[in-house]
Coordinates of C-alpha atoms in Angstrom, one line a residue:
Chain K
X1 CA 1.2 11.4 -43.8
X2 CA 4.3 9.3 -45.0
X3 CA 4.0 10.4 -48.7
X4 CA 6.6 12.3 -50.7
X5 CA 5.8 13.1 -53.7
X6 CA 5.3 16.3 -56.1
X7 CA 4.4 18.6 -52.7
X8 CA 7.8 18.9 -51.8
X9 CA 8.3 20.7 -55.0
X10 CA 5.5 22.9 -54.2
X11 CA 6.9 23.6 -50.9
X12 CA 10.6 24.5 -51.9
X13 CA 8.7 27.4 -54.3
X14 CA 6.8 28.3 -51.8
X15 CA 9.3 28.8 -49.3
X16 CA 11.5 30.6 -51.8
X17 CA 8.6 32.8 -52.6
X18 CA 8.2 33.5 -48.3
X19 CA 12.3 34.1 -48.4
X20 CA 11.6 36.7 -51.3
X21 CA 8.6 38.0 -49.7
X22 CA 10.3 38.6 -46.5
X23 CA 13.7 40.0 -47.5
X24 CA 12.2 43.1 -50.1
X25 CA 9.3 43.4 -47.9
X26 CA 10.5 43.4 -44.2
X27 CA 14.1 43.5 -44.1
X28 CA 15.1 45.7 -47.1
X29 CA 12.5 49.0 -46.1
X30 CA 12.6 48.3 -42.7
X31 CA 16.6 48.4 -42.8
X32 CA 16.8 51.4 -45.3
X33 CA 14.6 53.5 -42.8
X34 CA 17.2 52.8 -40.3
X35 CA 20.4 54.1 -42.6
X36 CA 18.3 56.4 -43.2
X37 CA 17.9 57.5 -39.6
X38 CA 20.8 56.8 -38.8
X39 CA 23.0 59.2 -41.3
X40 CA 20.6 61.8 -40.6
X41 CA 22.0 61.7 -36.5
X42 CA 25.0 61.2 -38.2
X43 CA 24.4 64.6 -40.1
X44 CA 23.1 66.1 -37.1
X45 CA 25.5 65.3 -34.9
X46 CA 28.4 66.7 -37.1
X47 CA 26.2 69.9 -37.4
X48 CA 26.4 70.2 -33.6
X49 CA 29.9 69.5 -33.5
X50 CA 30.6 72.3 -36.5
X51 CA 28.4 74.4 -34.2
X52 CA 30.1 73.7 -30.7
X53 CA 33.5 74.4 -32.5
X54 CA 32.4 77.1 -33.9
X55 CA 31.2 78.5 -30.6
X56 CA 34.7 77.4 -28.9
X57 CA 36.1 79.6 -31.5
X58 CA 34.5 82.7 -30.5
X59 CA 35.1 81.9 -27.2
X60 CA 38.4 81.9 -27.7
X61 CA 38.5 85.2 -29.5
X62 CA 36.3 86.6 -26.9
X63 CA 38.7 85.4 -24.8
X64 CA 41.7 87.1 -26.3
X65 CA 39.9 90.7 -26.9
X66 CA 39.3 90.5 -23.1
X67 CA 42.8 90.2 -22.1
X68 CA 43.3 92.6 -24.3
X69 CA 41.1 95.0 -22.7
X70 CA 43.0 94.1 -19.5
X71 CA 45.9 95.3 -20.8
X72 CA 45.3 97.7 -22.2
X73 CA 43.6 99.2 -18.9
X74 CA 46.8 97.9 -16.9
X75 CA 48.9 100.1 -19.3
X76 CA 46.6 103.1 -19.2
X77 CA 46.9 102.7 -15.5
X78 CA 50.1 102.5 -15.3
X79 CA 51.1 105.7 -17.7
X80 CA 48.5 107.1 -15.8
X81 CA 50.5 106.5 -12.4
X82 CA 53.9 107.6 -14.0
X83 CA 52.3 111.1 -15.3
X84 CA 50.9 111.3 -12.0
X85 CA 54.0 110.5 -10.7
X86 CA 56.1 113.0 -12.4
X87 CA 53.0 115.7 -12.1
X88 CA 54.1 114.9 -8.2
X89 CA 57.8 115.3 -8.3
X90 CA 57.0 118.6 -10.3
X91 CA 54.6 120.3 -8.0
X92 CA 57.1 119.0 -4.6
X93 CA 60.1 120.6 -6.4
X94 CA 57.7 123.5 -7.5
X95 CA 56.9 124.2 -3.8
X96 CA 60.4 123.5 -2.5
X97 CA 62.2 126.1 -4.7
X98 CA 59.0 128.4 -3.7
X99 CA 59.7 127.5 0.2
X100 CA 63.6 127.8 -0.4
X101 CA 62.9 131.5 -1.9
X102 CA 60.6 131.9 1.0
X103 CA 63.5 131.0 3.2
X104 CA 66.2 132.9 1.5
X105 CA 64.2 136.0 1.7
X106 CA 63.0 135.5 5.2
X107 CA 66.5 135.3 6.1
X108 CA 68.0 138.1 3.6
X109 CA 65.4 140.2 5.7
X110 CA 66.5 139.4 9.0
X111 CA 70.2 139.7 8.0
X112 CA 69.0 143.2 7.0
X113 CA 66.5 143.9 9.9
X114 CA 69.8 143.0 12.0
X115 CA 72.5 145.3 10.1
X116 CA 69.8 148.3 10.8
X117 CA 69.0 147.4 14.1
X118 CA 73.0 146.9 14.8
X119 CA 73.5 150.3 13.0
X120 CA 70.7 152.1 15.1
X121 CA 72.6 150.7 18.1
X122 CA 75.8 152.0 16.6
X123 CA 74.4 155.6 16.2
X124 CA 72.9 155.5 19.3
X125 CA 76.1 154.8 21.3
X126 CA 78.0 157.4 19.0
X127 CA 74.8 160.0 20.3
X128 CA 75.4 158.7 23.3
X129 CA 79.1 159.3 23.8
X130 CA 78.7 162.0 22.2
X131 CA 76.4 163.1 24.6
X132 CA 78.6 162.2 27.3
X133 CA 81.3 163.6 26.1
X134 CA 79.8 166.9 25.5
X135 CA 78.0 166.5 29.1
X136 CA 81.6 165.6 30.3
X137 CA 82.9 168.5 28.6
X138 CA 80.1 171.0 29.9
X139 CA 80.6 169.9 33.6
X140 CA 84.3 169.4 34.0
X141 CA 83.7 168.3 37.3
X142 CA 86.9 166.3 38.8
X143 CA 87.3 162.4 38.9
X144 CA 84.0 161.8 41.0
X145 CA 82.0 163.0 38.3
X146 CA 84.1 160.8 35.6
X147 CA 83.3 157.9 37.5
X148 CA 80.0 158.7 37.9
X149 CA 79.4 159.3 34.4
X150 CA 80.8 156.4 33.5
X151 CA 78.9 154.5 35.7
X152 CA 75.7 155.9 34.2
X153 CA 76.8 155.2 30.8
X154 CA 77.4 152.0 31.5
X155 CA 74.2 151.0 32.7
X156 CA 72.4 153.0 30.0
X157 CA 74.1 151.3 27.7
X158 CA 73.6 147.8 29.3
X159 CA 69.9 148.7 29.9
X160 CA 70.2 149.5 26.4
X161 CA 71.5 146.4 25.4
Chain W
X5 CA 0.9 -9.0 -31.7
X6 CA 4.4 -9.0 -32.5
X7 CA 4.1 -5.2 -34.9
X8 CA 2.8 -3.7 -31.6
X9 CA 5.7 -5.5 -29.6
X10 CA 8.5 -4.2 -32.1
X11 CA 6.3 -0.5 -31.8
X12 CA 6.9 -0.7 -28.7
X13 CA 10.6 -1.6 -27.9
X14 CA 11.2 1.4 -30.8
X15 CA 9.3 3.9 -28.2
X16 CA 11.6 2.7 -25.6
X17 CA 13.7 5.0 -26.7
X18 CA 12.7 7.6 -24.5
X19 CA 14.3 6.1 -21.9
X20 CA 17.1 7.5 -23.3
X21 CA 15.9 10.5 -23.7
X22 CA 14.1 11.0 -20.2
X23 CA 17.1 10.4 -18.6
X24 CA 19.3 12.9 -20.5
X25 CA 17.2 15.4 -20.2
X26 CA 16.9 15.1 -16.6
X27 CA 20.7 15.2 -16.5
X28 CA 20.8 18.1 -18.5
X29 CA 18.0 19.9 -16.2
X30 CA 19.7 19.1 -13.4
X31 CA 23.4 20.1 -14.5
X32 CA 21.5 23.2 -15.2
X33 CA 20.0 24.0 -12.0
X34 CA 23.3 23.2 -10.3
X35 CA 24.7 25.9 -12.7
X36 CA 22.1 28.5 -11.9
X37 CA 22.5 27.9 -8.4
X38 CA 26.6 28.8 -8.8
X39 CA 26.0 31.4 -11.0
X40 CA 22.7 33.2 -11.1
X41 CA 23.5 36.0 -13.3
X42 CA 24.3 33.6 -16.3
X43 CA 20.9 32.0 -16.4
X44 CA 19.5 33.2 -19.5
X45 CA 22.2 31.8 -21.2
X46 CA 21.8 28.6 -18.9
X47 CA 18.3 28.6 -19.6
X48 CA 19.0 29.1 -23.6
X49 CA 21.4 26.3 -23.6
X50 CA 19.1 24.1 -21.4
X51 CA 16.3 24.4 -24.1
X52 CA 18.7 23.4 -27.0
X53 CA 20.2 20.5 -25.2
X54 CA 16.2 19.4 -23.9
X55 CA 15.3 19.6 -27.9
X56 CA 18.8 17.6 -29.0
X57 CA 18.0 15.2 -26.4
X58 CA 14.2 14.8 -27.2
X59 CA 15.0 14.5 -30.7
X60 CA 16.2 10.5 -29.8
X61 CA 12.7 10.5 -28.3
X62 CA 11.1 11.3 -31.7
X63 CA 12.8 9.0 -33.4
X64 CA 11.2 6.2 -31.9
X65 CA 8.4 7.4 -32.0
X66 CA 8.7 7.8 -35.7
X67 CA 10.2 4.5 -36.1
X68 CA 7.4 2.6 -33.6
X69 CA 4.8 4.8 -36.0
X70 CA 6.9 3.9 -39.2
X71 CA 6.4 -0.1 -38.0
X72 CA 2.8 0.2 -37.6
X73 CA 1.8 1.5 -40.8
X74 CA 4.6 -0.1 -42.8
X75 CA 4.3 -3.2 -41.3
X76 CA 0.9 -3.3 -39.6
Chain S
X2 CA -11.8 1.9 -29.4
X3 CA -11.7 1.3 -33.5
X4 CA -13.7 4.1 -33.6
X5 CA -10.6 6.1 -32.3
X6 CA -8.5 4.6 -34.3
X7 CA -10.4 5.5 -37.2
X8 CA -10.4 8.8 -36.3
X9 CA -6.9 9.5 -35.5
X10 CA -5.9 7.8 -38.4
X11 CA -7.6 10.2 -40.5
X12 CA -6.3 13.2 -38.9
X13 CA -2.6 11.5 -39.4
X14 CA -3.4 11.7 -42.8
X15 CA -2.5 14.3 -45.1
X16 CA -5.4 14.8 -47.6
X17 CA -5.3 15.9 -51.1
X18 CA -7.0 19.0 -51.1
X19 CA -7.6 18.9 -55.0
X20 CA -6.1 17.5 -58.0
X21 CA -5.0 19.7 -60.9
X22 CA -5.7 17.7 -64.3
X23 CA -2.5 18.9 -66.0
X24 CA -2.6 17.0 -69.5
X25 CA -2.4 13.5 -68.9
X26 CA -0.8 14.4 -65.3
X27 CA -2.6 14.5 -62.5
X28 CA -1.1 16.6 -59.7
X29 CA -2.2 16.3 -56.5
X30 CA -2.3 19.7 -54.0
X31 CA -2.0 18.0 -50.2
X32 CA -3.1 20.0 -47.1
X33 CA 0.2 21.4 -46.4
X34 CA 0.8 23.0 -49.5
X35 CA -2.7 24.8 -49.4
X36 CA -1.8 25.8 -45.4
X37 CA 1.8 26.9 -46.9
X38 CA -0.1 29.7 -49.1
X39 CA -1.9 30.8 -46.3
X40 CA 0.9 31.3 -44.3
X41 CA 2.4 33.0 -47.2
X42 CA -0.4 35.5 -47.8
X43 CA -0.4 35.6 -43.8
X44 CA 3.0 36.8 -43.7
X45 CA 2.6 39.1 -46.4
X46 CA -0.2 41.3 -45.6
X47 CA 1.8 41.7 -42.0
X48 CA 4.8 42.6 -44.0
X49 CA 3.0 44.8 -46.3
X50 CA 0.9 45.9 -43.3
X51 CA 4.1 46.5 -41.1
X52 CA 6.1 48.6 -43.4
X53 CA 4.1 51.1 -45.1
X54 CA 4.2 54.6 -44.8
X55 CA 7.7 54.2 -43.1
X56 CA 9.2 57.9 -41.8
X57 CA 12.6 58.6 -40.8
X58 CA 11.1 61.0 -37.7
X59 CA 7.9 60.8 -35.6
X60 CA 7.7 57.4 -36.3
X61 CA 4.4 55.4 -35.6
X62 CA 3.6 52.7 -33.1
X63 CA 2.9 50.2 -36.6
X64 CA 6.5 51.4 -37.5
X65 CA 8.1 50.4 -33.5
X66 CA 6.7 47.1 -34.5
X67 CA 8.2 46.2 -37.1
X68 CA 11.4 48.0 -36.6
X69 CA 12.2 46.1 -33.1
X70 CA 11.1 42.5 -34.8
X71 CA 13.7 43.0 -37.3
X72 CA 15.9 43.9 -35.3
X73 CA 15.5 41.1 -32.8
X74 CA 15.3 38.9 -35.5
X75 CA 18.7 39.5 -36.7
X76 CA 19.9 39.6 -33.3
X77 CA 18.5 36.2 -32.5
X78 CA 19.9 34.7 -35.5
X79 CA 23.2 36.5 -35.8
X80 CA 23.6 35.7 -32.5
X81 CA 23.8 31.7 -33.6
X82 CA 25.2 32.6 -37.0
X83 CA 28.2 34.8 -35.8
X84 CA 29.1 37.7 -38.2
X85 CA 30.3 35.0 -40.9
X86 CA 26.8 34.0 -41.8
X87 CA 24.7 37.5 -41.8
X88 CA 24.0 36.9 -45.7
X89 CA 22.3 33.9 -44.6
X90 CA 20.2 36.2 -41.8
X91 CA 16.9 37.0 -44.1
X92 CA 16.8 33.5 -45.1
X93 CA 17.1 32.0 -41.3
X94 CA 14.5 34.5 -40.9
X95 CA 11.9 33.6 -42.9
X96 CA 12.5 29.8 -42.1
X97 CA 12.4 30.7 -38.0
X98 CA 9.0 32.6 -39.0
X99 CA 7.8 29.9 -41.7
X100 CA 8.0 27.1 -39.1
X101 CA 6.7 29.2 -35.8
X102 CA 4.0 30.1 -37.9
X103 CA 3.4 27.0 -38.9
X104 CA 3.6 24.9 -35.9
X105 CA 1.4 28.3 -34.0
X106 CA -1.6 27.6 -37.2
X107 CA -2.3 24.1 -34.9
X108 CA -3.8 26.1 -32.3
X109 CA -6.7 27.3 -35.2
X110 CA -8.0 23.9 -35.8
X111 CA -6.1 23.3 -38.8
X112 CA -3.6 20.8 -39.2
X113 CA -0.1 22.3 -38.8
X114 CA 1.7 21.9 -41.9
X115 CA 5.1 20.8 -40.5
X116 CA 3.0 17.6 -39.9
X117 CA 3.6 16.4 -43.7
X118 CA 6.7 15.0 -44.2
X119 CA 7.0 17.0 -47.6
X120 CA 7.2 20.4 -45.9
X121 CA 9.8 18.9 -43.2
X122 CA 11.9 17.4 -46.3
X123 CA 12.1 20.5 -48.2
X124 CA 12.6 22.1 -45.3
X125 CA 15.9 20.2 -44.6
X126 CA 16.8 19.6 -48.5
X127 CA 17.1 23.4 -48.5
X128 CA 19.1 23.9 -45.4
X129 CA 21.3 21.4 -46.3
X130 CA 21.6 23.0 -50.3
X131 CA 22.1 26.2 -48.3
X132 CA 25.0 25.0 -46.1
X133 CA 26.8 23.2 -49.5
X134 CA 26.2 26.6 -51.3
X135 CA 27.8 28.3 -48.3
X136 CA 30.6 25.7 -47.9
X137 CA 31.3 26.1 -51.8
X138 CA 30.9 30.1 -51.7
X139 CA 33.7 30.3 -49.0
X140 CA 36.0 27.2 -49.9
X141 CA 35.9 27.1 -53.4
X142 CA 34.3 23.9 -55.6
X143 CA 38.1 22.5 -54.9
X144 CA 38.1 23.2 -51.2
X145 CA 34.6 22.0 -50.7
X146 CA 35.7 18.7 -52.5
X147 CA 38.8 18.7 -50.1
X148 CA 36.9 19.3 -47.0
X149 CA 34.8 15.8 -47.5
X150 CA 38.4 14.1 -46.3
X151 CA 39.5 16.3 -43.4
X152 CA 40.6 15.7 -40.6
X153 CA 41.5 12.9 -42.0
X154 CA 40.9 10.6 -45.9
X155 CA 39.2 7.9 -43.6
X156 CA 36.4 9.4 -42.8
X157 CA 35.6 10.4 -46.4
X158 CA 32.4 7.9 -46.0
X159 CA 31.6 9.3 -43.0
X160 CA 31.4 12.7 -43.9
X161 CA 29.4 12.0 -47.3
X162 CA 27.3 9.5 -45.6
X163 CA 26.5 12.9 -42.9
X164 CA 25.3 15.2 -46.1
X165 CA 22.6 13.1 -45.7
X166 CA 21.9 11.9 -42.2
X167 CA 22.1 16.1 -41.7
X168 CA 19.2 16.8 -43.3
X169 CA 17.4 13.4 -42.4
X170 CA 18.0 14.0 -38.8
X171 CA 16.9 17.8 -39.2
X172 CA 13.4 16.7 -41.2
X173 CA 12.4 13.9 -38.9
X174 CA 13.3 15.6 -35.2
X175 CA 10.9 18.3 -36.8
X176 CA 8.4 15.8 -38.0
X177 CA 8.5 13.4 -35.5
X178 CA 8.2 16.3 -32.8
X179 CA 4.9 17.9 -34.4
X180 CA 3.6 14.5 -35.7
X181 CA 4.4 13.4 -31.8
X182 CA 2.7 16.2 -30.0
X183 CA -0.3 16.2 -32.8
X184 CA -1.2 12.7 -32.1
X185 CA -1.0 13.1 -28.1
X186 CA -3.3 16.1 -29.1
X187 CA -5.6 14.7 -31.1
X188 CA -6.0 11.4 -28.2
X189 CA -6.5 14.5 -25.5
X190 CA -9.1 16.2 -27.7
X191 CA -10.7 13.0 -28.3
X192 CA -10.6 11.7 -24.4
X193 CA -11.9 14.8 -23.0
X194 CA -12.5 17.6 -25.3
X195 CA -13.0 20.6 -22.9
X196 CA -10.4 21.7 -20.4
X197 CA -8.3 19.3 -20.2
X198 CA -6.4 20.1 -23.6
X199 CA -5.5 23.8 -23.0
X200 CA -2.3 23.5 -20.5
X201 CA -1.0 20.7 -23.0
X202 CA -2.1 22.8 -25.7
X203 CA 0.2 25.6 -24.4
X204 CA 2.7 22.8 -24.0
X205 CA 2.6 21.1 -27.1
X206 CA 1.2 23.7 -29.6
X207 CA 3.2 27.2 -28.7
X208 CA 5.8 26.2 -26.4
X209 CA 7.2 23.4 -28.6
X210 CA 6.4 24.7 -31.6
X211 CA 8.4 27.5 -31.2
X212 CA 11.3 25.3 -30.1
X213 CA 11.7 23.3 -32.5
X214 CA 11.2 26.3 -35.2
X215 CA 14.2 27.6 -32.8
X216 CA 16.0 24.1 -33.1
X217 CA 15.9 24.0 -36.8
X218 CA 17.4 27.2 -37.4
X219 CA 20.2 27.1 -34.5
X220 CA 21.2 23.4 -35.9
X221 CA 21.2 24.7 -40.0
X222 CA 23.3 28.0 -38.4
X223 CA 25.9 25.0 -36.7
X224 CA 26.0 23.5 -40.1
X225 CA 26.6 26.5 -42.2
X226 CA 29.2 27.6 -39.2
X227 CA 30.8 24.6 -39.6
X228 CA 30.9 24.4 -43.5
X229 CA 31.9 28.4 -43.4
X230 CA 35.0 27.5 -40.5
X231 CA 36.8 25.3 -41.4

């Protein structure tokens, strides 16, 4: 039990020989399998990140080419709305210079219908007094009949009129 | 007669060691009881200390054994 | 009652399993050393058995195994080492396992080989080489030198006089500690042999087994901390 002797010897070697045993035999795989694994999630996780940036980036273009689209609509739109506009004012003045010709006519007519209707009256009173005159001439009857003539002209006439 | 004496005032030596551990059981308890979310460290330490302590212990025993077969 | 003592004083003893006729030497092979090699072939086969066929991905349960003991292996004893001694990791290692396998082979019948004071002695002669070494690896042969007469040249004695209670104090605590619980064992086994042992066993056998295997390598971590601080 209380002996030291050449054992001790034999136990330093043989704990050298468990130290060995134990670091290129359980730590050293054991430990390389984990580098291992763990630069491979390393790898992988950098591939994801490549591919998430990658996929930002097309968003971002995707992005872009729809505002694009937006304004490109906006601006169709809007030339759309000044042609439409203009088309407008055209066809408003188109149909104002048509009513104003309308108008002028209508009104070039009734100055007309007027002059002939004023120059029908015209004749008619000349006929008329000639009339009277001649009828005045033909009876020759004294003041009475003057007056009474007259009288009758005037209410012809103003029936006329 | 007097080997086993002398083996026997070297194992009074864990005296000492009763009583320290005790202390250090104690302190422990009294610091679980504060702080309850510390005891594995508590406990960790209490195990250390209770193998420190013990090691007095041991050597009197190894000494009263030592005077036995040395002496005896 | 010398029939007892008869008895237990064989068990305390370590026998020589053979004798190797080496010229005109003769060299005696004790108990421990033959236990020793079955450890070692013990330890082996479970390392070899442990790590084959290792696979990055899809790994298998045998591979879990021996994945989380390493890693709570270096975790345990980095954890009393600090990040200044992880070279010293796989060595701590295989000490923590050498001695907890050693204290655990009791429970077979066999006579746990931490019970000879050789294996206990090498034991500590090592740890203490192994804290020098790292003393002189960090320091410096001229540092080391120095650091015998800090804090202060007094204690010079003191501090060479400690090389060698470190290691004394480290082999007997183990020694005494098994020798202590094999002899309270071996009176058990002897005063009632059935029943009665197994709740001590657990005691004695696993519980402070593995304690004092955790002991051992907490106290050499201190040391090499120490040596490595300063």
């Amino acid at each position: 039990m209380l002996r030291i002797d050449i054992n001790l010897l034999f136990t330093v070697i043989n704990l050298i020989i468990i130290y060995v045993i134990i670091r290129k035999l359980l730590f050293k795989p054991v430990k390389k399998i984990i580098a291992q694994r763990e630069a491979e999630i390393n790898k992988q996780y950098e591939d994801a990140k490549a591919t998430q940036d990658n996929a930002d980036a097309l968003k971002v273009q995707y992005e872009q080419a729809l505002s694009g689209a937006q304004e490109e609509k906006a601006a169709v739109i809007s030339e759309a709305r000044v042609k439409a506009g203009a088309e407008y004012d055209r066809i408003v003045a188109d149909a104002k210079t048509a009513a104003d010709k309308l108008m002028d006519d209508a009104r070039k007519e009734a100055v007309k219908e007027q002059e002939k209707t004023i120059k029908q009256a015209k004749d008619q009173i000349e006929e008329l007094v000639v009339a009277a005159t001649a009828k005045v001439v033909a009876s020759g009857q004294g003041e009475a009949a003057d007056r009474e003539l007259y009288n009758q002209f005037l209410t012809k006439t103003g029936e006329n009129k | 007669m007097g080997i086993a004496l002398g083996a026997g005032i070297a194992a009074l030596a864990c005296i000492g060691a009763g009583i320290g551990i005790g202390i250090a059981a104690g302190k422990a308890t009294e610091a679980v009881a504060r702080q309850p979310e510390a005891e594995s460290k508590i406990t960790k330490l209490l195990l250390l200390g209770g193998a420190l302590a013990e090691a007095t212990a041991i050597y009197g025993f190894v000494v009263a054994i030592l005077i036995i077969i040395l002496l005896g | 009652m010398g029939d007892l003592k008869e008895k237990i004083m064989e068990e305390l003893n370590c026998e020589t399993v053979f004798t190797i006729h080496f010229g005109s030497f003769d060299i005696p092979i004790a108990e421990s050393t033959v236990i020793t090699w079955v450890i070692m072939v013990i330890l082996l086969a479970l390392c070899i058995f442990l790590t084959r066929g290792l696979k990055v991905k899809n790994v298998s349960r045998r591979q879990l195994v021996a994945e989380s003991i390493v890693g709570w292996l270096e975790k345990f004893v980095i954890g009393m080492t600090g990040e200044e001694g992880k070279a010293f990791v796989p060595y701590l290692c295989s000490v923590l396992l050498y001695i907890g396998f050693a204290n655990l082979i009791g429970l077979c019948g066999v006579k746990p080989p931490t019970k000879d004071l050789n294996v206990t002695a090498a034991l500590a002669v090592m740890s203490i080489v192994l804290v020098q070494y790292a003393g002189i690896h960090k320091k410096g042969f001229k540092g080391w030198l120095k650091s015998f007469t800090q804090p202060m040249a007094i204690v010079t004695p003191i501090n060479i006089l400690e090389l060698f209670i470190k290691p004394l104090s480290l082999c007997m605590r183990l020694f005494g500690n098994v020798l202590g619980a094999f002899v309270i064992m071996e009176l058990l086994k002897s005063l009632i042999p059935v029943v009665l042992p197994v709740p001590f066993s657990f005691y004695f056998d696993i519980f402070d087994g593995l304690i004092q295997a955790y002991v051992f390598v907490f106290l050499t971590s201190l040391y090499i901390k120490e040596a490595v601080e300063e």
